[in-house]
Every structure is written in structure tokens, then in C-alpha cells.
PDB file of C-alpha atoms in Angstrom:
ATOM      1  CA  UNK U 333     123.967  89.194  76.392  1.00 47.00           C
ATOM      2  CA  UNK U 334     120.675  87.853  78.638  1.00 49.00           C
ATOM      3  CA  UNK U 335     118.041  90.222  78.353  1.00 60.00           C
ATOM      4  CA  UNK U 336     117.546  91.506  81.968  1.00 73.00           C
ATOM      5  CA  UNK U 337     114.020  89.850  83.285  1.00 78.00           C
ATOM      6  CA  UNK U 338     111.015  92.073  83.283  1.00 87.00           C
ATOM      7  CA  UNK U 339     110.262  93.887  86.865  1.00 90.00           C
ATOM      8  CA  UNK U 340     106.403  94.432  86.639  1.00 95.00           C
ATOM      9  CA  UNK U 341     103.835  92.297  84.887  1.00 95.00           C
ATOM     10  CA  UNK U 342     101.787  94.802  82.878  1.00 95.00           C
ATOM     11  CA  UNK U 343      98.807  92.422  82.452  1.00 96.00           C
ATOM     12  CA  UNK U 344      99.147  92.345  86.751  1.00 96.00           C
ATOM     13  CA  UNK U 345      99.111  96.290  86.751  1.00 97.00           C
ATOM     14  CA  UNK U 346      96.425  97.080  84.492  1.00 97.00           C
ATOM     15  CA  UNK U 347      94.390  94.663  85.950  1.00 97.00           C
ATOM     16  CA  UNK U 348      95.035  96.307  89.587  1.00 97.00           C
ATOM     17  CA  UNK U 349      94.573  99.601  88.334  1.00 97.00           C
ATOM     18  CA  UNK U 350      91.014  98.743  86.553  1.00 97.00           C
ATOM     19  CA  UNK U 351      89.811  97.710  90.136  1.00 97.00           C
ATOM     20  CA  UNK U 352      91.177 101.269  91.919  1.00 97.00           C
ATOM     21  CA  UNK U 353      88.254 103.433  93.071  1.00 97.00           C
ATOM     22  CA  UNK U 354      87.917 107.386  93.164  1.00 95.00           C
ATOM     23  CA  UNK U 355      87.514 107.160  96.952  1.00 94.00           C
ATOM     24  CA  UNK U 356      92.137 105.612  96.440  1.00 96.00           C
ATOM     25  CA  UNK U 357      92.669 108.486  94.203  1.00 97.00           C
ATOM     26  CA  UNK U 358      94.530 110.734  97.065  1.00 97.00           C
ATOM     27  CA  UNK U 359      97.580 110.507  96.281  1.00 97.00           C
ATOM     28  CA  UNK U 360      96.880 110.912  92.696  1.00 98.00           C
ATOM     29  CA  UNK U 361      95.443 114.215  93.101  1.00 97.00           C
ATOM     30  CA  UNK U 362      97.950 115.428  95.424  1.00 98.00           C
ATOM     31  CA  UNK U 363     101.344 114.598  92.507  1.00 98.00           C
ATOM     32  CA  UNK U 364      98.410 116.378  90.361  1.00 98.00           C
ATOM     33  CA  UNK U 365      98.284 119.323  92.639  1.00 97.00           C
ATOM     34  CA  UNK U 366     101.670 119.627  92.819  1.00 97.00           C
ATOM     35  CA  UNK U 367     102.817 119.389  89.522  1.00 97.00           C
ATOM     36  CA  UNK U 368     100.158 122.277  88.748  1.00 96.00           C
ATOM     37  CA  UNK U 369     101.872 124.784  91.584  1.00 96.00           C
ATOM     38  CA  UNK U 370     105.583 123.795  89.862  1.00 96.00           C
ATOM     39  CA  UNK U 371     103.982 124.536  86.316  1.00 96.00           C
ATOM     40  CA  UNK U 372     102.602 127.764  87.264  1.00 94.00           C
ATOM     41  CA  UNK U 373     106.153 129.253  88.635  1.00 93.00           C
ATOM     42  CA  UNK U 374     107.535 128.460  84.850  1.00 94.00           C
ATOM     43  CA  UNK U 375     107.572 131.390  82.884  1.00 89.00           C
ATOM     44  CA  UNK U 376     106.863 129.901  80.175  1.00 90.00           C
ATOM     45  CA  UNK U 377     103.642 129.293  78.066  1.00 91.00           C
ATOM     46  CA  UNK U 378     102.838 125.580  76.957  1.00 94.00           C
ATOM     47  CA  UNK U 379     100.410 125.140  73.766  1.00 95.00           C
ATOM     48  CA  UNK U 380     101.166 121.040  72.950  1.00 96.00           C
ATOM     49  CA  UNK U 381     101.404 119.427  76.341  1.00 97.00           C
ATOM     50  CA  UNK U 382     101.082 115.921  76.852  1.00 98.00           C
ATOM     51  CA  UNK U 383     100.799 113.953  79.829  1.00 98.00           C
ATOM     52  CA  UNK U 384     101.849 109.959  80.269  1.00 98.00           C
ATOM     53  CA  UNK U 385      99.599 108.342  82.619  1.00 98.00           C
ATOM     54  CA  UNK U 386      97.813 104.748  83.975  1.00 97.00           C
ATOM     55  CA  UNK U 387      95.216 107.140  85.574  1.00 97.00           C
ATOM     56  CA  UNK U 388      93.890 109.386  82.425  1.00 96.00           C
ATOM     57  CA  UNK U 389      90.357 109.857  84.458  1.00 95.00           C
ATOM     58  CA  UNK U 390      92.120 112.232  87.277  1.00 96.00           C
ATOM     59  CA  UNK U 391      94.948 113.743  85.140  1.00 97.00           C
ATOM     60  CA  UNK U 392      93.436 114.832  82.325  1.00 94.00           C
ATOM     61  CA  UNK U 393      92.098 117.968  84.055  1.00 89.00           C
ATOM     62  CA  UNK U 394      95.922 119.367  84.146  1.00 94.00           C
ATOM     63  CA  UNK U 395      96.213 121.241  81.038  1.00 92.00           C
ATOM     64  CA  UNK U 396      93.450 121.731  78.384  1.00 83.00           C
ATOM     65  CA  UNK U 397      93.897 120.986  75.982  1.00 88.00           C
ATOM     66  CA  UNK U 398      97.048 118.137  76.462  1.00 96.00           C
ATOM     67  CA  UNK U 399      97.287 114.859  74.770  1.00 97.00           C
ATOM     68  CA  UNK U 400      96.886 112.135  76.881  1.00 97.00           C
ATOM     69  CA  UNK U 401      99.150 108.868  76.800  1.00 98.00           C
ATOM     70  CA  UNK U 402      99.219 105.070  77.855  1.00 97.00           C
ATOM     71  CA  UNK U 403     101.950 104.617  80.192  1.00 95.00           C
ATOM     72  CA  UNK U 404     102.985 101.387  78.171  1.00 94.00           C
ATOM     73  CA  UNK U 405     106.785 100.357  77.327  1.00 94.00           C
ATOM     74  CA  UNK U 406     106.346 102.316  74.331  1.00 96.00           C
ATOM     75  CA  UNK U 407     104.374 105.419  74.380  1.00 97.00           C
ATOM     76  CA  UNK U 408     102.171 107.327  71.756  1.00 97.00           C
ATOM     77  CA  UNK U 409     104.350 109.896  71.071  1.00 97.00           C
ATOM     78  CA  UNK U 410     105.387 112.208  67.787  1.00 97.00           C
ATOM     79  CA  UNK U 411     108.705 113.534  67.723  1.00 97.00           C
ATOM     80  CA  UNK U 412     109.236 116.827  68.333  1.00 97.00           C
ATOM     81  CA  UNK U 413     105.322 117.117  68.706  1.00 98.00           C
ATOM     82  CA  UNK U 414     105.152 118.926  72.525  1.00 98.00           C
ATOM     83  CA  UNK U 415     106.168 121.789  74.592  1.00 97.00           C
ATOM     84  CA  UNK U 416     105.664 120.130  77.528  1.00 98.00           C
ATOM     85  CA  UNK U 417     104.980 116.355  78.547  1.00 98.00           C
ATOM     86  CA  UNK U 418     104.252 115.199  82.285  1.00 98.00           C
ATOM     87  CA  UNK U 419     104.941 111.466  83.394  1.00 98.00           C
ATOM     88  CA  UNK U 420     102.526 111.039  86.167  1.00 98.00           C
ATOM     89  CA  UNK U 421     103.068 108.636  88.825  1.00 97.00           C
ATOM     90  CA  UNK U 422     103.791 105.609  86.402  1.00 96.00           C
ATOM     91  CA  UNK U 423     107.887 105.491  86.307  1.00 96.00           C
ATOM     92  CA  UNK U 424     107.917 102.835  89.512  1.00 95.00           C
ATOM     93  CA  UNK U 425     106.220 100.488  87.567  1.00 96.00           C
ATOM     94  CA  UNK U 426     108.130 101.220  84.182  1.00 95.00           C
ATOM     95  CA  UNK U 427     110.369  98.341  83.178  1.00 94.00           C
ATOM     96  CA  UNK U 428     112.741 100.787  81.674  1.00 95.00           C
ATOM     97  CA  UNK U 429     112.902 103.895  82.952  1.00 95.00           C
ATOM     98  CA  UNK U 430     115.203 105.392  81.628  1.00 96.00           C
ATOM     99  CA  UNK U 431     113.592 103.977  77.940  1.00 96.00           C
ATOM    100  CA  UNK U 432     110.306 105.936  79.719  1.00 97.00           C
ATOM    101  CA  UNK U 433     112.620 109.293  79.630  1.00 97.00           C
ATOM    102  CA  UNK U 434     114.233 109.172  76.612  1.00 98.00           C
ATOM    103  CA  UNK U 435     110.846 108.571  74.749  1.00 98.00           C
ATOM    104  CA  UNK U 436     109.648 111.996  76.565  1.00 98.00           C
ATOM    105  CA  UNK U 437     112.855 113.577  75.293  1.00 98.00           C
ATOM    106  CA  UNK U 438     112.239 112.705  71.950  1.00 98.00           C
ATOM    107  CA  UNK U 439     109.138 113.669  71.808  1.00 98.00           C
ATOM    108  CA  UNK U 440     110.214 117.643  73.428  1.00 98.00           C
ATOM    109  CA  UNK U 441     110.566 120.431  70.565  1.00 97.00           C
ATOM    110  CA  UNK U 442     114.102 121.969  71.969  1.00 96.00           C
ATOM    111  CA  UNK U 443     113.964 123.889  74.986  1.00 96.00           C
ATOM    112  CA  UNK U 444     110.788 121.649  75.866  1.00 97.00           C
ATOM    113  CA  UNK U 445     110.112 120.714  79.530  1.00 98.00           C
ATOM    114  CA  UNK U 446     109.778 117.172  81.139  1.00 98.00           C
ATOM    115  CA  UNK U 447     108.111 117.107  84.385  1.00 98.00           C
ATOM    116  CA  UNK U 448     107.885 113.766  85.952  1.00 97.00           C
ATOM    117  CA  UNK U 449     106.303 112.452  89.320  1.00 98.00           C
ATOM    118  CA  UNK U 450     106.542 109.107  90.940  1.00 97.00           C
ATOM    119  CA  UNK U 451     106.997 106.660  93.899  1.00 97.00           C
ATOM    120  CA  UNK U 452     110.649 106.412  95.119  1.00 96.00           C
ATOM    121  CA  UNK U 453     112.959 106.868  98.226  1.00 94.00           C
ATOM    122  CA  UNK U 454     111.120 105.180 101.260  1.00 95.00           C
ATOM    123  CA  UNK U 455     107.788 104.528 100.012  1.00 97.00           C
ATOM    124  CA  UNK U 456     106.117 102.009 102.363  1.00 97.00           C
ATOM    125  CA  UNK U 457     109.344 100.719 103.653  1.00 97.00           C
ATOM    126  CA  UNK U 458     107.403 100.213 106.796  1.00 97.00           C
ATOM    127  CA  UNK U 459     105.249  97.354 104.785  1.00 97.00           C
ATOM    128  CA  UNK U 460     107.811  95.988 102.855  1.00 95.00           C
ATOM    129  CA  UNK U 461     109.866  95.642 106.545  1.00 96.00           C
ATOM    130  CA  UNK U 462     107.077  93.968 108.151  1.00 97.00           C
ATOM    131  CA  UNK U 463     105.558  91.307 105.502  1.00 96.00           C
ATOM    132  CA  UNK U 464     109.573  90.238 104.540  1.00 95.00           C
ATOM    133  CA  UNK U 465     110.109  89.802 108.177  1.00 96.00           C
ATOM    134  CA  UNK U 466     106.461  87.700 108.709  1.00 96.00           C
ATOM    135  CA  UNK U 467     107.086  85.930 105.304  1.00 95.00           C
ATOM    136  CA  UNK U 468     110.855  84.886 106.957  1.00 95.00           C
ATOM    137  CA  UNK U 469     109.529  83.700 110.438  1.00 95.00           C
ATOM    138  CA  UNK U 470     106.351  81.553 109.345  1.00 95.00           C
ATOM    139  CA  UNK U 471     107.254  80.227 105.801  1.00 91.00           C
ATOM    140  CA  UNK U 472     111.289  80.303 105.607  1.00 88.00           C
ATOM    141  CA  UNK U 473     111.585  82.612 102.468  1.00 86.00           C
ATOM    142  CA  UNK U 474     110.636  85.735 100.946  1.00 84.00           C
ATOM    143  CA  UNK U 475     109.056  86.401  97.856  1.00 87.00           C
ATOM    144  CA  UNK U 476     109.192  90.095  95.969  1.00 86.00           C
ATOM    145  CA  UNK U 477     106.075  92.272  97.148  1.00 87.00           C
ATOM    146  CA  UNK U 478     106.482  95.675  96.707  1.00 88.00           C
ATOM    147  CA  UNK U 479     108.356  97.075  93.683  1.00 86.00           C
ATOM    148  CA  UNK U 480     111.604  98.504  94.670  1.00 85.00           C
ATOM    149  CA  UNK U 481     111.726 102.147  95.085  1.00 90.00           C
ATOM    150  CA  UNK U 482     114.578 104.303  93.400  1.00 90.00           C
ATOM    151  CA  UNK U 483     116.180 106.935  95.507  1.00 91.00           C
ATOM    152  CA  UNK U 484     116.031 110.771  94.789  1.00 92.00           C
ATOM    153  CA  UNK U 485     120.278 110.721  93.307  1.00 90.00           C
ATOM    154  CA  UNK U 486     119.492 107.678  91.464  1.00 91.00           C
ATOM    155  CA  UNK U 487     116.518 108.859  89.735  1.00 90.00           C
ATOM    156  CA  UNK U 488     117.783 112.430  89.086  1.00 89.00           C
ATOM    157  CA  UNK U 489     120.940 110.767  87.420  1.00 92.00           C
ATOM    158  CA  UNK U 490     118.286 109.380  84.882  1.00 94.00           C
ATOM    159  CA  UNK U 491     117.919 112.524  83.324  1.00 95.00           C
ATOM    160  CA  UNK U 492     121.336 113.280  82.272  1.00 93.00           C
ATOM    161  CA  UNK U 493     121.738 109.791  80.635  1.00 95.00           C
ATOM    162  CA  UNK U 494     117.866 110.087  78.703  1.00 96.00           C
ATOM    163  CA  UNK U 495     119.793 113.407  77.693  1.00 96.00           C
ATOM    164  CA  UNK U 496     117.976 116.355  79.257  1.00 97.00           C
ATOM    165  CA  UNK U 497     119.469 119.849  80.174  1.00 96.00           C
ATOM    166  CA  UNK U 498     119.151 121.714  83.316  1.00 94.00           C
ATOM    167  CA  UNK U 499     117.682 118.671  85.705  1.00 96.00           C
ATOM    168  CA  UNK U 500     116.771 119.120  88.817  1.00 96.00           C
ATOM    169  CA  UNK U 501     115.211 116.194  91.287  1.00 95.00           C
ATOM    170  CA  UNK U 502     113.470 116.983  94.767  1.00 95.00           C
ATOM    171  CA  UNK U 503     110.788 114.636  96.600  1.00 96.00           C
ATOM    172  CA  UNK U 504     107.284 115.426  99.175  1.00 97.00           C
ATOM    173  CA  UNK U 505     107.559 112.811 101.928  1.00 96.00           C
ATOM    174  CA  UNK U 506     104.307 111.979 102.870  1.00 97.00           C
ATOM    175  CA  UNK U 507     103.087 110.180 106.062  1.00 97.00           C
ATOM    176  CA  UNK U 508      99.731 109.113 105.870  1.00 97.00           C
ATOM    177  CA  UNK U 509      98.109 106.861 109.208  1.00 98.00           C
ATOM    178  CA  UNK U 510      95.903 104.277 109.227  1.00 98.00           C
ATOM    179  CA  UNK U 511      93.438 102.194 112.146  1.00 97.00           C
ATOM    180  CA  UNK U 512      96.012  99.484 111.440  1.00 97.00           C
ATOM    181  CA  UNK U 513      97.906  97.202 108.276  1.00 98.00           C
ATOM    182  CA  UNK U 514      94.559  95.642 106.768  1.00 97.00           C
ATOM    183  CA  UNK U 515      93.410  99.464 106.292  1.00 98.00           C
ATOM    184  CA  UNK U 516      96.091 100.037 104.756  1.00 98.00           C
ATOM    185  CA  UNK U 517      96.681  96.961 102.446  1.00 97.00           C
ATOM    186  CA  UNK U 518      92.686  97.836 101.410  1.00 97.00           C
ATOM    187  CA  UNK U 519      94.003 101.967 100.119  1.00 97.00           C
ATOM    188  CA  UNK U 520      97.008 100.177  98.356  1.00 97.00           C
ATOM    189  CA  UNK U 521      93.888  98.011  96.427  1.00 97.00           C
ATOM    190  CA  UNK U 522      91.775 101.000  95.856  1.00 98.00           C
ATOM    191  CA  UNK U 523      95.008 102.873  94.609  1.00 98.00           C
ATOM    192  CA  UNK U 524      95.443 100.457  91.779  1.00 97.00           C
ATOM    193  CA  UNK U 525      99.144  99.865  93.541  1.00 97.00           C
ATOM    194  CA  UNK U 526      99.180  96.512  94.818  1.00 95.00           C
ATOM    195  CA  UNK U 527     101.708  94.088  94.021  1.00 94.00           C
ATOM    196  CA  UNK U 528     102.142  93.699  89.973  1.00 94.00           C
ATOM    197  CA  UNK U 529     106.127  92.293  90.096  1.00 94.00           C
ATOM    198  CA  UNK U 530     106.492  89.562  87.617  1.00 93.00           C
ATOM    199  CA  UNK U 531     108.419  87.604  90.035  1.00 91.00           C
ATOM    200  CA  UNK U 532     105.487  87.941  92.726  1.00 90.00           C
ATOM    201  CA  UNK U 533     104.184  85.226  94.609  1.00 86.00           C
ATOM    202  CA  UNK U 534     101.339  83.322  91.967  1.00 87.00           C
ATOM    203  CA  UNK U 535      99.134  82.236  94.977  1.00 88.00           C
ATOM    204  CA  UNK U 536      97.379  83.824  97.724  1.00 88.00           C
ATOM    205  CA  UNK U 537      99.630  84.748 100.953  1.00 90.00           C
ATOM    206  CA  UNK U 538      98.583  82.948 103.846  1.00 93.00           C
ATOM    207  CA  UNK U 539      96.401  84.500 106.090  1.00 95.00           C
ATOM    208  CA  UNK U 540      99.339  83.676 109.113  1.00 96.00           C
ATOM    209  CA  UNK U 541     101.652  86.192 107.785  1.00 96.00           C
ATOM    210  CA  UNK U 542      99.402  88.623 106.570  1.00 96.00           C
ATOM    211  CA  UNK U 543      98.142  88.196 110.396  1.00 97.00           C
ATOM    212  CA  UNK U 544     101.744  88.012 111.404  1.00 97.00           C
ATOM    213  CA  UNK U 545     102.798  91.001 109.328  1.00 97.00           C
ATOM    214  CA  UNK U 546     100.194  93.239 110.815  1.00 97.00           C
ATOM    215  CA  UNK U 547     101.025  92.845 114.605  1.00 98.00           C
ATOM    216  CA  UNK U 548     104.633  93.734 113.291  1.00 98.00           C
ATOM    217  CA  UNK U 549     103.228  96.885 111.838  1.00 98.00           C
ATOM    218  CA  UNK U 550     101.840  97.855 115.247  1.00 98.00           C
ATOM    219  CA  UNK U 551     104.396  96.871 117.296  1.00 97.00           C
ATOM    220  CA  UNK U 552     107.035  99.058 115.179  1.00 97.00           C
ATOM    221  CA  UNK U 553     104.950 101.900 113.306  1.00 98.00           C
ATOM    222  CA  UNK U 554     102.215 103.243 115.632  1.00 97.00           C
ATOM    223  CA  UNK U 555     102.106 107.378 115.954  1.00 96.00           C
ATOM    224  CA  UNK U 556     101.100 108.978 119.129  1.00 95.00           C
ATOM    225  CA  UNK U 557      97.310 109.196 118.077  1.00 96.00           C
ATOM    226  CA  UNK U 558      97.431 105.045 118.481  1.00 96.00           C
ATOM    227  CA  UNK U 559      97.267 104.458 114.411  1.00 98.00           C
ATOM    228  CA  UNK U 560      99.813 103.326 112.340  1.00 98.00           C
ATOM    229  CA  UNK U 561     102.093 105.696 109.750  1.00 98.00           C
ATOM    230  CA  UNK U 562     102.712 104.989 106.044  1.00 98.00           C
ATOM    231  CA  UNK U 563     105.291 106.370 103.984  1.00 98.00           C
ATOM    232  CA  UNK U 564     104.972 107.420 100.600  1.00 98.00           C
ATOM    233  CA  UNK U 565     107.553 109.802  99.137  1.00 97.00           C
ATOM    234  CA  UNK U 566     106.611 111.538  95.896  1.00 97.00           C
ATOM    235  CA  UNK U 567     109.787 112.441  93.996  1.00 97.00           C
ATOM    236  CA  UNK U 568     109.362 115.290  91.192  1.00 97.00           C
ATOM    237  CA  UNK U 569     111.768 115.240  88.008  1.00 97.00           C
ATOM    238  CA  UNK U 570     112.006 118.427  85.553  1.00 97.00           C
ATOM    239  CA  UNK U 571     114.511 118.379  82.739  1.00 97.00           C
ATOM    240  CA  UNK U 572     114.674 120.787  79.724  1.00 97.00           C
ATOM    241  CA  UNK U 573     115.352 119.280  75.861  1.00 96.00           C
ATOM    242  CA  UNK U 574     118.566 120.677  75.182  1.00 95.00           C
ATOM    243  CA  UNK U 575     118.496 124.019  73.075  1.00 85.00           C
ATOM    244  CA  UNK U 576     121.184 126.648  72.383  1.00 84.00           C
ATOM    245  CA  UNK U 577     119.228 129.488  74.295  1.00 82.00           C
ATOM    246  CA  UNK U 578     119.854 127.571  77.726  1.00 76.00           C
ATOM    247  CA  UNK U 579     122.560 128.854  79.595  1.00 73.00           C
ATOM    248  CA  UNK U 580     125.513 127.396  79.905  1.00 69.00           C
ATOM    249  CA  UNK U 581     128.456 126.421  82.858  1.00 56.00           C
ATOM    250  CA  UNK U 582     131.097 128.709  82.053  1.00 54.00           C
ATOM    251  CA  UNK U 583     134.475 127.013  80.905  1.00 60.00           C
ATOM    252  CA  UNK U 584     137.006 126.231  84.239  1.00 54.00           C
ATOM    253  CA  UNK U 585     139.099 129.018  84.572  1.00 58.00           C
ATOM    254  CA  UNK U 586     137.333 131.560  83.232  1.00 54.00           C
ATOM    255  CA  UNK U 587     136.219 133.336  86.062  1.00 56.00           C
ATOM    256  CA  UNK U 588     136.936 137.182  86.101  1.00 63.00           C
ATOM    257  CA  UNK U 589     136.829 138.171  89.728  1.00 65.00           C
ATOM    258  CA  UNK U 590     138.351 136.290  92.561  1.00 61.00           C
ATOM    259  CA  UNK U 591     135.813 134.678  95.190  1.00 52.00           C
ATOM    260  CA  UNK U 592     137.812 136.303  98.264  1.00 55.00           C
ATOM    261  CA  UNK U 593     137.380 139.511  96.791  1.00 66.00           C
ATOM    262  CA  UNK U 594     133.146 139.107  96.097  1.00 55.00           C
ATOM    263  CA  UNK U 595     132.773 138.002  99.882  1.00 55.00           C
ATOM    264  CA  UNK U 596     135.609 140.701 101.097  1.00 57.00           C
ATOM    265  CA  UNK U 597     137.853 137.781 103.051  1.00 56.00           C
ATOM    266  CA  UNK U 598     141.627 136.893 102.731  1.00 57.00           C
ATOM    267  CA  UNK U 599     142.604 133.785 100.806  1.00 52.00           C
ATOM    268  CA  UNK U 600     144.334 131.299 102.515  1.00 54.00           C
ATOM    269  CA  UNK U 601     146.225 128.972 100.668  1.00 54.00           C
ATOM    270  CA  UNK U 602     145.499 125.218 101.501  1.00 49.00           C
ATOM    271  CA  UNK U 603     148.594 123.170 102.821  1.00 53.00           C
ATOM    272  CA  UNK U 604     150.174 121.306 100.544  1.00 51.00           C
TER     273      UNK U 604
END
């Protein structure tokens, strides 16, 4: 079999994120805020939490105290060594995500709890719209420049196949605006979230379609206020390692009281 090619060039993406600032840190903070208000509604008490992240300087405040871990193909982990282990905001990047989960599973005592945030669904689909269609009119082609975002079903099927119990997926649309495209291209830089693919473009874009791609942005994406909108949809994973004390689906058939009766209707049987 070929080995499937590599999606993001790690050298690319640490490089990126060693030039973000605190001042592209935002978004961050808000997956770190939200995390924290899911945490605290789990009755449950964590005393060996770790947490997998590219950004250790603004989520290592989370839990104290929590082991913090590279976000690399293959992560400093003990099996069976944590409670608890977040993957923060590092999973769009991942080469193998589903490699990313199971190495979180493994790493779960039983009935430990994986919480995972990252980019998906329709995160700057605006962008990605506009610089394909400038790239298209003024060069011919288009080359790969935003990684390619994983919708909420697709991403909550990854956590039956890394082989977690109970999982549940949900996402935070954001909209964030901006005076116009360059402001935004300049938050993407300060995120450390600019454009690592491996099959990515090796020389600088031309300043036409960058020029090019930003009219498009205004013509399509401007809010009432007169400033352009951004997506960015944060989707939150939480999965359980399987343990015997989780509940349970109860076997087909084994119901003991009839549905009609519970909501006090009359059956009606369907034609054939």
C-alpha cells in the first residue's frame, strides 16, 4: 500500500507558531474558557490531568497541577497515567487524527475523560473562497492554503473508531470582523495559524491575488457595520475510556413498558 502523503509540514507549523504573539492569542483563550465551564459541570474530580498542546504558554493555567504535552505525531504519554487529558486546538493540524485520539485513549485510566477542542466545520471558508477564486482568475490554478476543516459528524465519528465510550461532539461558531482581508491575514500570523500544508505553495503569493483576493472579501463578506466577517467554528469532543461502571444501551427488545402507554396516546400501526 502507498503511504498516504503528509497534510501539514510540522517544521512549517512550529515555525508559524514560534512567531504568534499574545496580542493573536483570542481564540486560544476563548477554547480555554470553554473547556474550563464544560469541566466544571463534570461531577467528577481529576488528580492526573494532562493537556496536549502547540500553545503550552496560555494552556497551562487549566488545571494545576496537569502535565503538559507536545502536540507532535507521537505524544509524551504513559499508559494508563491520567484521569483526564485535553487536546487543545491542535487536531486540524494533526496528520493523523484519529492516531492523535487513540494515543489520548491509551493514555486514560478506565472511565477517564478526553476532552478535545479544535478548528473544523466552516472555519474561514470565507478566505479559503476568496484566495481559490483570485488564485483561479490571475494565475490559472490553485494551490492548497488553508488546511481542510473536518465537519462536526465526521469528527465525532473519530471517537468511536479511537475507541471511546459515551461521545458526544458539539461546536461554538464564531464570527469575528475585521477593517478588511490584510487585517485579517495579519491575526491568522499572530495566531501561529497560517498556512503550514506540505503541499503549500514554496514561494511567495503574488501581491495581484492577494490584492485580488481582498476586494473579493469585500465584495462578498462585509457586515452591516462596513467590516468584513470571519468564521471560525470551534468544535468540542468529550469521550469516556471505556469502563464497566458506564451505563449501558439496553439490549433491543427489552423494553418493559410500551411508549404509547408513557405518553398516554393510541398506537397506530404503520401500513404495511
Amino acid at each position: 500500500m502507498t503511504a498516504q502523503p503528509p497534510l501539514t509540514d510540522p517544521t512549517a507549523l512550529a515555525q508559524h507558531r514560534a512567531r504568534a504573539t499574545e496580542r493573536g492569542m483570542f481564540l486560544q483563550e476563548t477554547a480555554l474558557d470553554e473547556v474550563k465551564d464544560r469541566l466544571e459541570v463534570v461531577n467528577k474530580s481529576f488528580t492526573a490531568p494532562a493537556i496536549v498542546t502547540g500553545f503550552p504558554q496560555v494552556w497551562a493555567g487549566l488545571l494545576s497541577p496537569a502535565k503538559l504535552v507536545a502536540d507532535g505525531e507521537t505524544l509524551d504519554f504513559t499508559p494508563q497515567a491520567h484521569d483526564l487529558v485535553v487536546h487543545a486546538m491542535g487536531l486540524h493540524w494533526a496528520n493523523d487524527p484519529i492516531g492523535q485520539l487513540i494515543q489520548c485513549r491509551r493514555a486514560l485510566r478506565p472511565d477517564g475523560l478526553l476532552q478535545a477542542v479544535a478548528f473544523g466545520g466552516q472555519t474561514l471558508h470565507e478566505l479559503r473562497a476568496c484566495l481559490g477564486q483570485a488564485e483561479a482568475e490571475i494565475t490559472g490554478g490553485m494551490s492548497p492554503r488553508i488546511a481542510p476543516m473536518a465537519e462536526l459528524r465526521d469528527l465525532g465519528g473519530l471517537l468511536q473508531r479511537a475507541g471511546l465510550a459515551l461521545p458526544v461532539a458539539d461546536s461554538l461558531p464564531l464570527r469575528v470582523e475585521y477593517a478588511d482581508a490584510w487585517a485579517l491575514m495579519r491575526d491568522l500570523r499572530a495566531m501561529g495559524e497560517t498556512n503550514a500544508l506540505e503541499g503549500r505553495l514554496r514561494r511567495p503569493t503574488a501581491r495581484s491575488v492577494l490584492n485580488r483576493a481582498a476586494e473579493l472579501y469585500s465584495a462578498h463578506f462585509t457586515a452591516p457595520s462596513g467590516r468584513i466577517t470571519a468564521t471560525f467554528d470551534l468544535i468540542f469532543l468529550t469521550g469516556w475510556a471505556p469502563d464497566d461502571s458506564q451505563p449501558k444501551p439496553l439490549r433491543p427488545g427489552s423494553a418493559q413498558q410500551r411508549l404509547a402507554d408513557a405518553l398516554n396516546s393510541r398506537e397506530e400501526p404503520l401500513p404495511d
